[in-house]
Coordinates of C-alpha atoms in Angstrom, one line a residue:
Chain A
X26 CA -9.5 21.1 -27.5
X27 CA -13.2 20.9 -27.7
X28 CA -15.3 19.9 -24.5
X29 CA -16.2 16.4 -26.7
X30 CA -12.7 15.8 -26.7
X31 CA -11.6 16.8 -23.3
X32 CA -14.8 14.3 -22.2
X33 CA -12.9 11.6 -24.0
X34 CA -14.2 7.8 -24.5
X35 CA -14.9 7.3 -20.9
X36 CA -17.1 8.8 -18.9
X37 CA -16.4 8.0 -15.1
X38 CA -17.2 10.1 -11.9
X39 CA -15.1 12.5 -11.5
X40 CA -15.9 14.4 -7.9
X41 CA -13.7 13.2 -5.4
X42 CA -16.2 13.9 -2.4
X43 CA -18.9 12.1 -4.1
X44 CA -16.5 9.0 -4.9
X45 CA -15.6 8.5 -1.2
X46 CA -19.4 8.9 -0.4
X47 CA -20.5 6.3 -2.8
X48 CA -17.5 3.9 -1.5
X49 CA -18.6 4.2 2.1
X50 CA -22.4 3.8 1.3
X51 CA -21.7 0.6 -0.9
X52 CA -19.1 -0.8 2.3
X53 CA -21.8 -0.2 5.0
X54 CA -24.4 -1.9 2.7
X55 CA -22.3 -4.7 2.3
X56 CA -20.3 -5.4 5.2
X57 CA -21.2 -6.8 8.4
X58 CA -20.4 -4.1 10.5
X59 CA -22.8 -4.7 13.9
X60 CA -20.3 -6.1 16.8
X61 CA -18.4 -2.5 16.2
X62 CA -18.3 0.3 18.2
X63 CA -18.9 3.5 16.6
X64 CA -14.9 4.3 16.6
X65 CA -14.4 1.0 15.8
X66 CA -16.8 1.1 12.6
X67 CA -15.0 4.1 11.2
X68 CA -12.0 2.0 11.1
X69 CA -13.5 -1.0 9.6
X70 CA -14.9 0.9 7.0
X71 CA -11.1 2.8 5.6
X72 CA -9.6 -0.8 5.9
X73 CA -12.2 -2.0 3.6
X74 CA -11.8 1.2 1.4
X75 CA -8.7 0.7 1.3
X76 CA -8.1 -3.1 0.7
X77 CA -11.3 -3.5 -1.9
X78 CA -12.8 -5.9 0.4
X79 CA -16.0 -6.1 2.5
X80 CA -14.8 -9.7 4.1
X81 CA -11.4 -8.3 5.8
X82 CA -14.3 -7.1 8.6
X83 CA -14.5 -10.6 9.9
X84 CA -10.5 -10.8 10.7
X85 CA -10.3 -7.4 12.8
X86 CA -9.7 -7.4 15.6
X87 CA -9.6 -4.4 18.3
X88 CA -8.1 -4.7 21.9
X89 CA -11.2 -2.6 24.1
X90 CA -11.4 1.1 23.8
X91 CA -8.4 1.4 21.1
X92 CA -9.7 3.1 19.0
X93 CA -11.3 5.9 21.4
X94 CA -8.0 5.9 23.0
X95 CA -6.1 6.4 19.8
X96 CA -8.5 8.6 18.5
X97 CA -8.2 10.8 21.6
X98 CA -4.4 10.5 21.4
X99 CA -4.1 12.0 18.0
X100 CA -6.3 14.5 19.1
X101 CA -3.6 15.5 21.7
X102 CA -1.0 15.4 19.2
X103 CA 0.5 12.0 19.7
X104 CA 3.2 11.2 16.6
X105 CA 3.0 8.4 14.5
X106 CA 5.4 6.4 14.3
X107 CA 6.0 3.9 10.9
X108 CA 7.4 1.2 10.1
X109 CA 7.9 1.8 6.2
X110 CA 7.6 5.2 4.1
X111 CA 4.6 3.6 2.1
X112 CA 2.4 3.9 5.5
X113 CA 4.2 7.5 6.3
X114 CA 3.0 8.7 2.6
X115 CA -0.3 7.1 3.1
X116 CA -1.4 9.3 6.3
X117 CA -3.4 12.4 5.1
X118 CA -2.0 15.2 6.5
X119 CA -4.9 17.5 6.1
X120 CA -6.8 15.5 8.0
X121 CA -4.4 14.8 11.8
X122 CA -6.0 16.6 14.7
X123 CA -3.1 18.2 16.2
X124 CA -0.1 18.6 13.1
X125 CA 0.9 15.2 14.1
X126 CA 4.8 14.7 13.5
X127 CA 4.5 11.3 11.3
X128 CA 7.7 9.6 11.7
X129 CA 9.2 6.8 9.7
X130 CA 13.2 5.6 10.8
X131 CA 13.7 3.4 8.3
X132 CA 16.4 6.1 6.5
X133 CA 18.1 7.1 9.1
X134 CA 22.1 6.8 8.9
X135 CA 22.6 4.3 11.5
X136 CA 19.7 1.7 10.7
X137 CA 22.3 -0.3 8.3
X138 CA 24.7 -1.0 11.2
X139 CA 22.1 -1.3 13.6
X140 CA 20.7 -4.5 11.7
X141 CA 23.4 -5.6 11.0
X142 CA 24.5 -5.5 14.8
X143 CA 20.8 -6.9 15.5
X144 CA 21.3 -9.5 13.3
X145 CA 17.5 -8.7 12.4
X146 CA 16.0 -6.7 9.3
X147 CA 16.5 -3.1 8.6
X148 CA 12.4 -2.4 9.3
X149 CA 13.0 -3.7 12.8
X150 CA 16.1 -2.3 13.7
X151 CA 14.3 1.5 12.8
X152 CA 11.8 0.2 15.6
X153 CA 14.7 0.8 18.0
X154 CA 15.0 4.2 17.4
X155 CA 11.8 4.8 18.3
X156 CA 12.3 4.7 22.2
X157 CA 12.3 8.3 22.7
X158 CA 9.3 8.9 21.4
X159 CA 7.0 5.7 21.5
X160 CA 5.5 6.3 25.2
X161 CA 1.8 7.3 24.5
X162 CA 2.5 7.5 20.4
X163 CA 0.4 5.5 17.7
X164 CA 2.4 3.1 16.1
X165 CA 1.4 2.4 12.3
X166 CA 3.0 -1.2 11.2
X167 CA 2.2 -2.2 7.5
X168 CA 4.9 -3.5 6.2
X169 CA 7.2 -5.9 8.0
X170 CA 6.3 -8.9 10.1
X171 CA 10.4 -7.9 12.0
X172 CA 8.8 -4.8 13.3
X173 CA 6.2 -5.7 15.0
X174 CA 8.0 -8.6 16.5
X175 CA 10.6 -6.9 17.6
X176 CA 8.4 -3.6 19.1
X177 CA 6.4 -6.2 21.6
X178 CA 10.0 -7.8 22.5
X179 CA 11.0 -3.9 23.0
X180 CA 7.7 -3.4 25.3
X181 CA 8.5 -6.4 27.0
X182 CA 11.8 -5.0 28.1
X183 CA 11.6 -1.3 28.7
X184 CA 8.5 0.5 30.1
X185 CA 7.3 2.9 27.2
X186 CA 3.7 2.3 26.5
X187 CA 2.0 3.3 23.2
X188 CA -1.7 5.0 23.4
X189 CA -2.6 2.1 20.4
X190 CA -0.5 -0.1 18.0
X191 CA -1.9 -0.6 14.6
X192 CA -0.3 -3.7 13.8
X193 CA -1.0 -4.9 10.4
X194 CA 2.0 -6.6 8.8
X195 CA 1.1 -8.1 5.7
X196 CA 2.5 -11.6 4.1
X197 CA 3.6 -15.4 4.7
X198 CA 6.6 -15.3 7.1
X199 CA 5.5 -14.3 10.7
X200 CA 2.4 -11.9 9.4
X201 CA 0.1 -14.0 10.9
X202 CA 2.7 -15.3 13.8
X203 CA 3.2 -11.4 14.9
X204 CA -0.6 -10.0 15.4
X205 CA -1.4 -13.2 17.1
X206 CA 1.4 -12.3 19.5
X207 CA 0.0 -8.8 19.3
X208 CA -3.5 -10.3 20.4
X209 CA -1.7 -12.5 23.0
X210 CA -0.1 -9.6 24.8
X211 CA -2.1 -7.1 24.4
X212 CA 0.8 -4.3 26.3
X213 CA -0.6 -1.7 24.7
X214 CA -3.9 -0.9 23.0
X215 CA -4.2 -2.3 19.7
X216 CA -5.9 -3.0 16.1
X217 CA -5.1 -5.2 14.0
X218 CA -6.2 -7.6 11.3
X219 CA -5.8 -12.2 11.8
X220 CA -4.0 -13.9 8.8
X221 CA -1.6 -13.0 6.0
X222 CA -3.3 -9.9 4.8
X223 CA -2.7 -6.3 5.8
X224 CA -0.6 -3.8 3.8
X225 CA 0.7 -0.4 4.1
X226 CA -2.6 0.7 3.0
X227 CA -5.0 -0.5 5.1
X228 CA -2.6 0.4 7.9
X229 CA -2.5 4.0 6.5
X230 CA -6.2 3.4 6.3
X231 CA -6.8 2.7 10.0
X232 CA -5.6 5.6 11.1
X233 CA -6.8 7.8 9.0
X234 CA -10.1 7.1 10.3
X235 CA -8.7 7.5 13.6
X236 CA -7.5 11.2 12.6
X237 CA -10.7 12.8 11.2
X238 CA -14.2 13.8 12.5
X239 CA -14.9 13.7 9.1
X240 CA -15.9 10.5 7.0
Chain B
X6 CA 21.9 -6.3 27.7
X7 CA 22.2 -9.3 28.0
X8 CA 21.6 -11.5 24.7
X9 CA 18.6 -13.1 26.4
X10 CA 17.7 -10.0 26.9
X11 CA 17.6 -8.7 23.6
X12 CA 16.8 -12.0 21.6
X13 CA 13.4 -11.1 23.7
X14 CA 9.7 -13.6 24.4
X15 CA 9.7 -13.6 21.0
X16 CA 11.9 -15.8 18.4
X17 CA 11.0 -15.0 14.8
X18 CA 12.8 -15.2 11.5
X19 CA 15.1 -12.1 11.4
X20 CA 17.1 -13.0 7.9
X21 CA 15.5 -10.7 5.2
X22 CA 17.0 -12.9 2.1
X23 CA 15.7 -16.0 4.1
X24 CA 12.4 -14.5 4.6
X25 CA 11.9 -13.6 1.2
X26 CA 12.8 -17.1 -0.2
X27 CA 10.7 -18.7 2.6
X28 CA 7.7 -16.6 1.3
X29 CA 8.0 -17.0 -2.5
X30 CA 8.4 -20.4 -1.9
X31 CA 4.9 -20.7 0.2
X32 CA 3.9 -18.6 -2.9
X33 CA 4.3 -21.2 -5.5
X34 CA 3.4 -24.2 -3.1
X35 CA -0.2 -22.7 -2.9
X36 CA -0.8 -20.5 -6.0
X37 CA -2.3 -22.0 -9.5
X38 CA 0.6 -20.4 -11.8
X39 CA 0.6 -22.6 -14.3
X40 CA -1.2 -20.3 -17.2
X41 CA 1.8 -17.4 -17.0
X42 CA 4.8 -17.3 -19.1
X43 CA 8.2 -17.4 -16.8
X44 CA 8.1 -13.4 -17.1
X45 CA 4.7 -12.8 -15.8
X46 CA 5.2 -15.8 -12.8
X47 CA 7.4 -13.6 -11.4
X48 CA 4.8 -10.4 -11.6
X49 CA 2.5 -13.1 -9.7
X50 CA 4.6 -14.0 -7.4
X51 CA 5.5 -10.8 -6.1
X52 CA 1.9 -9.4 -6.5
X53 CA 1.1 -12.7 -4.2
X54 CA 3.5 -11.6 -2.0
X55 CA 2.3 -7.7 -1.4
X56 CA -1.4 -8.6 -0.3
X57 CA -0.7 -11.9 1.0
X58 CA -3.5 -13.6 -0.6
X59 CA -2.5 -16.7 -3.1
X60 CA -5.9 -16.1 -4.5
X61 CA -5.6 -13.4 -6.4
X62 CA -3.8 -15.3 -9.0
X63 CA -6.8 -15.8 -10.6
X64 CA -8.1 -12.1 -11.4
X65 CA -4.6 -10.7 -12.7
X66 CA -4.4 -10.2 -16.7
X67 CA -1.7 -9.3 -18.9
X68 CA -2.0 -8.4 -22.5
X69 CA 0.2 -11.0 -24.5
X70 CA 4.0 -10.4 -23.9
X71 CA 3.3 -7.3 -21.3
X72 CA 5.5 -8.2 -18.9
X73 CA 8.0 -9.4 -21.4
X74 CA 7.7 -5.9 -23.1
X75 CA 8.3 -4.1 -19.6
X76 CA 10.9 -6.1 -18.4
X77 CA 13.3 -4.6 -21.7
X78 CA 11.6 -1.3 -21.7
X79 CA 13.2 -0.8 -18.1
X80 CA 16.1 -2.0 -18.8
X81 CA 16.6 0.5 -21.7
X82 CA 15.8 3.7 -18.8
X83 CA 12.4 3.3 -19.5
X84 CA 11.0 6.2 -16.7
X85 CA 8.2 5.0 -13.8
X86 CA 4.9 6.7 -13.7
X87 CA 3.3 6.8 -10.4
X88 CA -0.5 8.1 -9.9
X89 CA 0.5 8.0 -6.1
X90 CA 3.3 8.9 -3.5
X91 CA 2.7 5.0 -2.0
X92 CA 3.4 3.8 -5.1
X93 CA 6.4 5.9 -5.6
X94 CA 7.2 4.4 -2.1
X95 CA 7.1 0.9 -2.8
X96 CA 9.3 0.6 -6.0
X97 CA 12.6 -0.6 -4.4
X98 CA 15.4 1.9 -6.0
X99 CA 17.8 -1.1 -5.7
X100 CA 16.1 -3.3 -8.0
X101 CA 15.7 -1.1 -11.2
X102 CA 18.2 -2.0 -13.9
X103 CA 19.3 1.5 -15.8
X104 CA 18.7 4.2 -12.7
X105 CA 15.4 4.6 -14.1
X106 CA 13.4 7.9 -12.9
X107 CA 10.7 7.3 -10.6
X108 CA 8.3 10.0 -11.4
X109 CA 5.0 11.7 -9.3
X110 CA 3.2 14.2 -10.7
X111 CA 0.4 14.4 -7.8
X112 CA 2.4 17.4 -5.9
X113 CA 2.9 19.4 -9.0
X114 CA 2.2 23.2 -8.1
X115 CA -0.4 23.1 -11.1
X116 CA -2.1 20.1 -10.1
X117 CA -5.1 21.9 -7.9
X118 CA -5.9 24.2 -10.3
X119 CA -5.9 21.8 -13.3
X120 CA -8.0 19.6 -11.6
X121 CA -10.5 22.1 -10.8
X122 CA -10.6 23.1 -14.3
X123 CA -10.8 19.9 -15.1
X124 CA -13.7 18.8 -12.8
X125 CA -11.9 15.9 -12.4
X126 CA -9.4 14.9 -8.7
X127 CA -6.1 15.8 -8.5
X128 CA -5.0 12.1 -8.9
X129 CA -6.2 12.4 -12.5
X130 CA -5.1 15.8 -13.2
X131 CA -1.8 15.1 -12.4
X132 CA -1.6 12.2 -15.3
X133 CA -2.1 15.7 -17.8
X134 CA 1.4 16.5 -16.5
X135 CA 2.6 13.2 -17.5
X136 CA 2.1 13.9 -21.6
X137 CA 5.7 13.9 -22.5
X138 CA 7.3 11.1 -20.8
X139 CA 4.3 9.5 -21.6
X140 CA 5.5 7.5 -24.5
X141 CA 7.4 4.1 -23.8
X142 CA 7.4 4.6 -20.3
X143 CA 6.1 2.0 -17.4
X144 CA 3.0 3.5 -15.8
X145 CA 1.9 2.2 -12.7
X146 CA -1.4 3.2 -11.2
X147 CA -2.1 1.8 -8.1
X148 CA -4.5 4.1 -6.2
X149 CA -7.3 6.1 -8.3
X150 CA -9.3 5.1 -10.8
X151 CA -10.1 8.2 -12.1
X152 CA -6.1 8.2 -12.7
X153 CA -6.5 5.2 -14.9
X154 CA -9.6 6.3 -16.8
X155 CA -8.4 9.8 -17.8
X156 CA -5.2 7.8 -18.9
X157 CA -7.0 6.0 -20.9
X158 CA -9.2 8.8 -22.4
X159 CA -5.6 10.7 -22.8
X160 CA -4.5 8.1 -24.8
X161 CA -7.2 7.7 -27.5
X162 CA -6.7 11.8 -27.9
X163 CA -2.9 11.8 -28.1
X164 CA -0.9 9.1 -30.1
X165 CA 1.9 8.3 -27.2
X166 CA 1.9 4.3 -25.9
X167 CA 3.4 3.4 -22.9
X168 CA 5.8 0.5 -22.7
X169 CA 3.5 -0.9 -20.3
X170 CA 0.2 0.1 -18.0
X171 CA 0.6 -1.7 -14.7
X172 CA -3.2 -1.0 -13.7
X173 CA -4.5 -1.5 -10.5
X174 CA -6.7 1.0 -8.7
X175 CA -8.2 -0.6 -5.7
X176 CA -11.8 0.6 -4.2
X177 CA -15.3 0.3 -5.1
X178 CA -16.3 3.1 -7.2
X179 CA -14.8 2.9 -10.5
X180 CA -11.8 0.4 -10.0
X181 CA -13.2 -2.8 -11.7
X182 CA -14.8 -0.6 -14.2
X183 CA -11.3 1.3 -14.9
X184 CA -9.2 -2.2 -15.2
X185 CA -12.1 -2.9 -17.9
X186 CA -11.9 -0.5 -19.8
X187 CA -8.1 -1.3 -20.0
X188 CA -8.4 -4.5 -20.9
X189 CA -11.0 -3.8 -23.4
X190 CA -9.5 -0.8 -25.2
X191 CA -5.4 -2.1 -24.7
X192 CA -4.3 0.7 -26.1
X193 CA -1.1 -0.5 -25.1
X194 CA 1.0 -3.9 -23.0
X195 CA -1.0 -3.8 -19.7
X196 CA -1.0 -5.7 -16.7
X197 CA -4.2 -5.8 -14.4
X198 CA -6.1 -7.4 -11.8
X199 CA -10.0 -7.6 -11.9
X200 CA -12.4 -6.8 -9.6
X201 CA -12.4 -4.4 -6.6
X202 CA -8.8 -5.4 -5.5
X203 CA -5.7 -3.8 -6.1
X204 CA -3.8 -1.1 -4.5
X205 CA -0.1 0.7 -4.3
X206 CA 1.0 -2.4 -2.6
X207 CA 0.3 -4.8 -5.7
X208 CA 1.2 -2.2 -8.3
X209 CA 4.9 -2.0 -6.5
X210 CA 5.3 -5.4 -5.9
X211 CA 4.4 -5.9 -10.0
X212 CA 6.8 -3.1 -11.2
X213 CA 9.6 -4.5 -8.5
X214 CA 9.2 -8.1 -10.4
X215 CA 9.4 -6.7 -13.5
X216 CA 12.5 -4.3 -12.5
X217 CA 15.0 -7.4 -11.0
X218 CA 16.7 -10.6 -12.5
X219 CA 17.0 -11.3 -9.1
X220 CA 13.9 -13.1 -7.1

């Protein structure tokens, strides 16, 4: 195969480090960034990355000091805990402080029966495995509006306290509904984004920037 | 427990197959869906659905009779190509029609070193891998767009079509251009949202609608 070939039709930039650094250039020339604090920024900036969209800024929302407090969390090896296996695949490894466990329930053997006992979804009954481990862990929520419901009724009842909740459930049934009550709260630290959008990704996003020293 | 106890503060929708026909019908009370064939509504919808915006109606494209295409090409064992483990994540196992292989080349022991070779990332060194599956398969590329552009360069060098290229890197360096050049070159059935958006989120939710009868 000649190099003309192996070029191809399109020519595109190919260097991975120089991609991200052009993407984070063109979201902090574009995105009202200024009533963030520096931890606070770095988040902002991987939800944008990750969601294609300067505007999402406006509908953050951080409770004070989360994201210090996560940040500082991870670095003392606080798991992760997930509410769906596209978050869990979306934290980069290479880049958690402490070998972070990253820990999604949603598979395990008894979340079928437990839902169905719960009479709620299978993504919220996973939550109630995480007792054991969800004082001082970051939570990751992406996915289901269930979860995150049902973890603040599980805070309200039992005395385990996250170090920050990332609650970013995405969609048009309770979305909206759960990170208001997230904001209303406010039992643990928290980030999280008003409205019907979030994702897995921006979720995965979020903490990522809380992981990494490096941008 | 009591059952006050565990119903909670917080009363919220807990009946997945409810939920999901609550939200699709919010979907069509708010969405402009009336350009799509019956076989690429349902693609809307459920892209809709994934990044909760109603919005982004407007920016998807699909080559004539895509989704049509896609829809029988799955049903015949067609296999899944994923440029990313999220993506891989989000196709629901349940909903695919003939056990259809769900396939991510990003971990492949080879992939570092080809994609130094290549100067190119690893997400678009790992498509190389994908040469002979290539050919009638569903790809979905919902992450890099350096996945979808060497795809695309890949296929004017090699004479394999996909059944269909669900395309939809998300970011701002290279994603609108990438979607562009698919829609310009169509090389084979694509579906593919303009602009900056995108994302493993949307690219599921497209290949799930395209996988089911069911809504």
């Amino acid at each position: 195969m000649s190099a003309e070939q192996q070029q191809g039709r399109f020519d595109y930039l190919r260097d991975g480090a120089e991609i991200y650094r052009r993407s984070f250039a063109t979201i902090r020339a574009e995105a009202d960034l200024s009533r963030f604090s520096a931890d606070e920024e770095i988040v902002a900036v991987r939800v944008i990355h990750a969601c294609g969209m300067v505007e999402i800024a406006a509908d953050l929302v951080f409770s004070p000091g989360a994201a210090t407090r996560a940040r500082a969390a991870l670095r003392e090896g606080a798991p992760i805990l997930c509410d769906s296996k596209m978050v869990a695949e979306g934290v980069t490894r290479a880049r958690l402080p402490n070998r972070n466990e990253v820990i999604c329930t949603l598979d395990h053997p008894s979340v079928a029966m437990l839902a169905k006992n719960l009479g709620d979804t299978r993504s919220a009954a996973a939550i109630e495995l995480w007792s054991d481990r969800l004082d001082g862990a970051i939570v990751a929520i992406g996915n289901a509006p269930t979860a995150l419901f049902r973890l603040l009724n599980l805070l309200e009842r039992l005395p385990l306290r996250p170090a920050c909740i990332i609650g970013m459930p995405v969609g048009f049934v309770g979305a909206a509904e759960s990170k208001e009550a997230l904001i209303e709260t406010a039992q643990a630290p928290f980030i999280t984004v008003r409205g019907r959008k979030g994702g897995s990704a921006m979720t995965a996003g979020a903490l990522n920037a809380l992981a990494g020293e490096a941008e």
